[in-house]
C-alpha positions as a LaTeX table, in Angstrom:
\begin{tabular}{lrrr}
\hline
Residue & $x$ (\AA) & $y$ (\AA) & $z$ (\AA) \\
\hline
Unk1 & 60.93 & 185.94 & 232.60 \\
Unk2 & 58.44 & 183.22 & 233.82 \\
Unk3 & 57.52 & 180.48 & 231.39 \\
Unk4 & 53.95 & 180.99 & 231.91 \\
Unk5 & 54.31 & 184.58 & 230.77 \\
Unk6 & 56.12 & 183.80 & 227.70 \\
Unk7 & 53.20 & 181.17 & 226.73 \\
Unk8 & 50.51 & 183.95 & 227.50 \\
Unk9 & 52.09 & 186.43 & 225.18 \\
Unk10 & 52.60 & 183.80 & 222.63 \\
Unk11 & 48.86 & 182.75 & 222.61 \\
Unk12 & 47.86 & 186.57 & 222.53 \\
Unk13 & 50.13 & 187.24 & 219.40 \\
Unk14 & 48.77 & 184.25 & 217.76 \\
Unk15 & 45.01 & 185.39 & 218.21 \\
Unk16 & 45.98 & 188.86 & 217.01 \\
Unk17 & 47.43 & 187.45 & 213.86 \\
Unk18 & 44.41 & 185.26 & 213.13 \\
Unk19 & 42.08 & 188.21 & 213.51 \\
Unk20 & 44.17 & 190.47 & 211.31 \\
Unk21 & 44.84 & 188.00 & 208.53 \\
Unk22 & 41.74 & 185.77 & 208.40 \\
Unk23 & 39.76 & 188.20 & 206.04 \\
Unk24 & 42.62 & 187.47 & 203.64 \\
Unk25 & 42.18 & 183.81 & 203.76 \\
Unk26 & 40.05 & 182.55 & 200.83 \\
Unk27 & 37.78 & 179.48 & 201.96 \\
Unk28 & 36.81 & 177.33 & 199.21 \\
Unk29 & 33.18 & 176.50 & 199.17 \\
Unk30 & 32.10 & 173.00 & 199.78 \\
Unk31 & 30.86 & 170.64 & 197.01 \\
Unk32 & 27.79 & 168.84 & 197.92 \\
Unk33 & 29.52 & 165.75 & 197.10 \\
Unk34 & 33.32 & 165.24 & 196.79 \\
Unk35 & 34.06 & 162.87 & 193.97 \\
Unk36 & 37.64 & 163.80 & 193.29 \\
Unk37 & 39.06 & 160.28 & 193.20 \\
Unk38 & 36.13 & 159.14 & 190.89 \\
Unk39 & 36.77 & 161.83 & 188.40 \\
Unk40 & 40.81 & 161.65 & 188.57 \\
Unk41 & 40.58 & 157.94 & 187.77 \\
Unk42 & 38.06 & 158.46 & 184.79 \\
Unk43 & 40.32 & 161.24 & 183.32 \\
Unk44 & 43.05 & 158.70 & 183.19 \\
Unk45 & 41.14 & 156.70 & 180.74 \\
Unk46 & 39.73 & 159.65 & 178.54 \\
Unk47 & 41.04 & 159.45 & 175.12 \\
Unk48 & 39.23 & 160.57 & 171.82 \\
Unk49 & 39.25 & 159.05 & 168.25 \\
Unk50 & 37.54 & 161.83 & 166.23 \\
Unk51 & 38.09 & 159.80 & 162.89 \\
Unk52 & 35.33 & 157.51 & 164.33 \\
Unk53 & 32.00 & 159.07 & 163.83 \\
Unk54 & 29.91 & 155.87 & 164.66 \\
Unk55 & 30.17 & 156.95 & 168.43 \\
Unk56 & 30.14 & 160.41 & 168.03 \\
Unk57 & 28.70 & 162.03 & 171.14 \\
Unk58 & 26.90 & 165.51 & 170.72 \\
Unk59 & 26.69 & 167.93 & 173.42 \\
Unk60 & 25.62 & 171.47 & 173.63 \\
Unk61 & 29.10 & 172.62 & 174.01 \\
Unk62 & 31.18 & 170.17 & 171.74 \\
Unk63 & 31.17 & 166.96 & 169.62 \\
Unk64 & 33.57 & 164.10 & 170.42 \\
Unk65 & 34.21 & 160.51 & 169.68 \\
Unk66 & 35.71 & 158.85 & 172.89 \\
Unk67 & 37.68 & 155.61 & 172.61 \\
Unk68 & 36.36 & 152.67 & 174.18 \\
Unk69 & 37.59 & 152.52 & 177.94 \\
Unk70 & 35.71 & 149.67 & 179.30 \\
Unk71 & 36.59 & 147.49 & 181.49 \\
Unk72 & 39.38 & 149.55 & 182.60 \\
Unk73 & 37.44 & 152.67 & 183.57 \\
Unk74 & 34.96 & 150.36 & 185.35 \\
Unk75 & 37.42 & 150.20 & 188.38 \\
Unk76 & 36.81 & 153.96 & 189.08 \\
Unk77 & 33.20 & 153.42 & 189.74 \\
Unk78 & 34.36 & 151.29 & 192.66 \\
Unk79 & 35.62 & 154.61 & 194.18 \\
Unk80 & 31.97 & 156.23 & 194.54 \\
Unk81 & 31.33 & 156.14 & 198.21 \\
Unk82 & 28.81 & 153.35 & 199.21 \\
Unk83 & 26.03 & 156.07 & 200.31 \\
Unk84 & 26.43 & 158.47 & 197.38 \\
Unk85 & 25.31 & 158.67 & 193.78 \\
Unk86 & 27.64 & 159.99 & 191.08 \\
Unk87 & 26.33 & 161.59 & 187.69 \\
Unk88 & 28.43 & 160.75 & 184.61 \\
Unk89 & 28.23 & 160.13 & 180.79 \\
Unk90 & 27.92 & 156.54 & 179.64 \\
Unk91 & 28.03 & 155.38 & 176.30 \\
Unk92 & 26.41 & 151.70 & 175.28 \\
Unk93 & 27.43 & 149.59 & 172.35 \\
Unk94 & 23.88 & 149.42 & 171.10 \\
Unk95 & 20.64 & 150.98 & 171.93 \\
Unk96 & 19.48 & 149.14 & 175.39 \\
Unk97 & 15.94 & 147.32 & 175.31 \\
Unk98 & 13.57 & 148.08 & 178.25 \\
Unk99 & 14.63 & 145.10 & 179.90 \\
Unk100 & 18.31 & 146.08 & 179.88 \\
Unk101 & 17.46 & 149.62 & 181.17 \\
Unk102 & 15.63 & 148.01 & 183.78 \\
Unk103 & 18.52 & 145.71 & 184.82 \\
Unk104 & 20.95 & 148.36 & 184.76 \\
Unk105 & 18.88 & 150.48 & 187.13 \\
Unk106 & 18.28 & 147.43 & 189.29 \\
Unk107 & 22.23 & 146.78 & 189.57 \\
Unk108 & 23.00 & 150.46 & 190.39 \\
Unk109 & 23.13 & 152.37 & 187.03 \\
Unk110 & 20.11 & 154.69 & 186.09 \\
Unk111 & 19.89 & 155.87 & 182.57 \\
Unk112 & 18.73 & 159.46 & 182.58 \\
Unk113 & 18.80 & 161.92 & 179.57 \\
Unk114 & 19.70 & 160.44 & 176.27 \\
Unk115 & 22.60 & 162.07 & 174.10 \\
Unk116 & 23.20 & 160.96 & 170.54 \\
Unk117 & 24.89 & 158.67 & 169.78 \\
Unk118 & 24.07 & 155.95 & 172.26 \\
Unk119 & 25.08 & 158.00 & 175.28 \\
Unk120 & 23.17 & 159.12 & 178.39 \\
Unk121 & 23.65 & 161.19 & 181.36 \\
Unk122 & 23.43 & 158.49 & 184.04 \\
Unk123 & 23.31 & 158.25 & 187.93 \\
Unk124 & 25.88 & 155.40 & 189.31 \\
Unk125 & 25.36 & 154.25 & 192.95 \\
Unk126 & 28.19 & 153.21 & 195.22 \\
Unk127 & 28.83 & 149.36 & 195.47 \\
Unk128 & 27.63 & 148.70 & 191.98 \\
Unk129 & 26.60 & 144.94 & 191.34 \\
Unk130 & 26.65 & 144.31 & 187.75 \\
Unk131 & 26.80 & 141.08 & 185.99 \\
Unk132 & 28.77 & 140.27 & 182.98 \\
Unk133 & 25.81 & 140.30 & 180.57 \\
Unk134 & 25.25 & 143.92 & 181.58 \\
Unk135 & 28.65 & 145.08 & 181.55 \\
Unk136 & 29.13 & 143.80 & 178.05 \\
Unk137 & 26.67 & 146.67 & 177.10 \\
Unk138 & 29.09 & 149.31 & 178.30 \\
Unk139 & 31.49 & 150.95 & 175.68 \\
Unk140 & 32.51 & 154.02 & 177.56 \\
Unk141 & 32.53 & 155.92 & 180.78 \\
Unk142 & 33.29 & 159.57 & 181.27 \\
Unk143 & 32.89 & 162.47 & 183.44 \\
Unk144 & 30.57 & 165.38 & 182.77 \\
Unk145 & 32.86 & 168.29 & 182.43 \\
Unk146 & 31.99 & 171.83 & 183.70 \\
Unk147 & 31.99 & 173.29 & 180.17 \\
Unk148 & 29.60 & 170.63 & 179.28 \\
Unk149 & 26.72 & 171.93 & 181.11 \\
Unk150 & 26.28 & 175.25 & 179.21 \\
Unk151 & 26.48 & 176.94 & 175.83 \\
Unk152 & 30.31 & 177.57 & 174.74 \\
Unk153 & 29.31 & 181.50 & 174.69 \\
Unk154 & 28.32 & 181.52 & 178.29 \\
Unk155 & 31.42 & 179.37 & 179.51 \\
Unk156 & 33.43 & 181.94 & 177.76 \\
Unk157 & 31.68 & 184.92 & 179.95 \\
Unk158 & 29.04 & 185.99 & 177.35 \\
Unk159 & 25.84 & 186.03 & 179.30 \\
Unk160 & 23.91 & 188.66 & 177.19 \\
Unk161 & 23.12 & 192.02 & 178.58 \\
Unk162 & 19.70 & 190.85 & 179.69 \\
Unk163 & 21.49 & 188.33 & 181.89 \\
Unk164 & 24.03 & 190.38 & 183.71 \\
Unk165 & 23.34 & 192.67 & 186.69 \\
Unk166 & 26.60 & 194.53 & 187.27 \\
Unk167 & 29.41 & 191.90 & 188.42 \\
Unk168 & 26.39 & 189.33 & 188.76 \\
Unk169 & 24.81 & 187.06 & 186.23 \\
Unk170 & 21.40 & 185.62 & 186.42 \\
Unk171 & 20.92 & 181.93 & 185.48 \\
Unk172 & 18.74 & 179.10 & 185.25 \\
Unk173 & 20.07 & 175.96 & 186.93 \\
Unk174 & 18.70 & 172.43 & 186.28 \\
Unk175 & 19.96 & 169.74 & 188.70 \\
Unk176 & 20.03 & 166.05 & 188.22 \\
Unk177 & 16.94 & 164.48 & 189.64 \\
Unk178 & 18.90 & 162.84 & 192.53 \\
Unk179 & 20.38 & 166.16 & 193.88 \\
Unk180 & 19.52 & 167.54 & 197.20 \\
Unk181 & 17.96 & 171.12 & 196.58 \\
Unk182 & 18.66 & 172.27 & 199.90 \\
Unk183 & 22.27 & 171.57 & 199.71 \\
Unk184 & 22.41 & 173.20 & 196.56 \\
Unk185 & 20.92 & 176.46 & 197.92 \\
Unk186 & 23.59 & 176.60 & 200.62 \\
Unk187 & 26.16 & 176.24 & 197.73 \\
Unk188 & 24.91 & 179.11 & 196.07 \\
Unk189 & 25.24 & 181.19 & 199.27 \\
Unk190 & 28.69 & 180.08 & 199.79 \\
Unk191 & 29.43 & 181.31 & 196.36 \\
Unk192 & 28.11 & 184.83 & 197.02 \\
Unk193 & 24.97 & 184.28 & 195.18 \\
Unk194 & 20.95 & 183.89 & 196.10 \\
Unk195 & 18.34 & 181.70 & 195.02 \\
Unk196 & 15.40 & 183.86 & 193.36 \\
Unk197 & 13.25 & 180.96 & 192.42 \\
Unk198 & 12.84 & 177.22 & 192.83 \\
Unk199 & 10.66 & 175.02 & 190.77 \\
Unk200 & 10.46 & 171.88 & 193.09 \\
Unk201 & 8.69 & 169.70 & 190.31 \\
Unk202 & 11.63 & 170.02 & 188.05 \\
Unk203 & 14.45 & 170.46 & 190.47 \\
Unk204 & 15.39 & 173.64 & 188.80 \\
Unk205 & 16.49 & 177.22 & 190.31 \\
Unk206 & 16.99 & 180.81 & 189.05 \\
Unk207 & 19.71 & 182.33 & 190.97 \\
Unk208 & 21.99 & 185.38 & 190.91 \\
Unk209 & 25.59 & 184.81 & 191.32 \\
Unk210 & 28.95 & 186.58 & 190.59 \\
Unk211 & 29.96 & 185.99 & 187.16 \\
Unk212 & 33.49 & 185.11 & 188.77 \\
Unk213 & 32.02 & 182.06 & 190.25 \\
Unk214 & 30.24 & 180.60 & 187.43 \\
Unk215 & 32.85 & 177.84 & 186.64 \\
Unk216 & 33.17 & 176.95 & 190.10 \\
Unk217 & 29.28 & 176.48 & 190.21 \\
Unk218 & 29.47 & 174.33 & 187.03 \\
Unk219 & 32.09 & 172.13 & 188.77 \\
Unk220 & 29.49 & 170.86 & 191.23 \\
Unk221 & 28.55 & 167.18 & 190.25 \\
Unk222 & 24.77 & 167.77 & 191.15 \\
Unk223 & 24.27 & 170.56 & 188.21 \\
Unk224 & 23.09 & 169.14 & 185.03 \\
Unk225 & 22.62 & 172.33 & 182.88 \\
Unk226 & 23.20 & 176.08 & 183.17 \\
Unk227 & 21.70 & 178.74 & 181.02 \\
Unk228 & 20.95 & 182.58 & 181.01 \\
Unk229 & 17.60 & 183.71 & 181.94 \\
Unk230 & 15.55 & 184.20 & 178.75 \\
Unk231 & 15.85 & 187.73 & 177.11 \\
Unk232 & 12.80 & 190.10 & 177.45 \\
Unk233 & 10.00 & 189.72 & 175.01 \\
Unk234 & 10.04 & 192.24 & 172.26 \\
Unk235 & 6.46 & 193.78 & 171.56 \\
Unk236 & 5.86 & 194.45 & 168.10 \\
Unk237 & 2.88 & 195.93 & 166.56 \\
\hline
\end{tabular}
């Protein structure tokens, strides 16, 4: 048997195998930005000290008192790609003045929404250039966990009867201000969902997505908050 014939048959068999088995291969949707290295690094320096209520952080999903992890966790920030911004939680030692906030932003960290106590959602840019005075203000740096972006009941799969549509769930999504909306819409499509409304001024969306993919959506760094749609109004006489 000639070599060329053996090669030809092998190629045909390989093509047929790809056609037959490709539906069984699950492709993981792409994230808008992949910050795996940053998050793995920050997780190494995440410890709680819940006996210390002075620096207790209160999220919608939980309360916790993180142990101070600066300056070790600061090294994780160096892994943010140069042309990217990473959304994280940051806790300062004291309430910052307007001048300190302005200097933080000038040097690559923009404080966004306040979280009690002395914590913020923040945007950190690649190649941060902070001086020692500003760095001395930082107490703790940490990731925004997927479960921190929604009520505990929703994380556990309870979306309310008004929020469910068969195997799908209707959600309101608020993105961080720096998040690209078009790329988020692509991500929703990859997760088997669809966008039903987009409010550009607030960078928020109403979407329908399979309930099984909710946690995968929450794992996207650009997502700030997830909630079910509001229940229908009850008319009373």
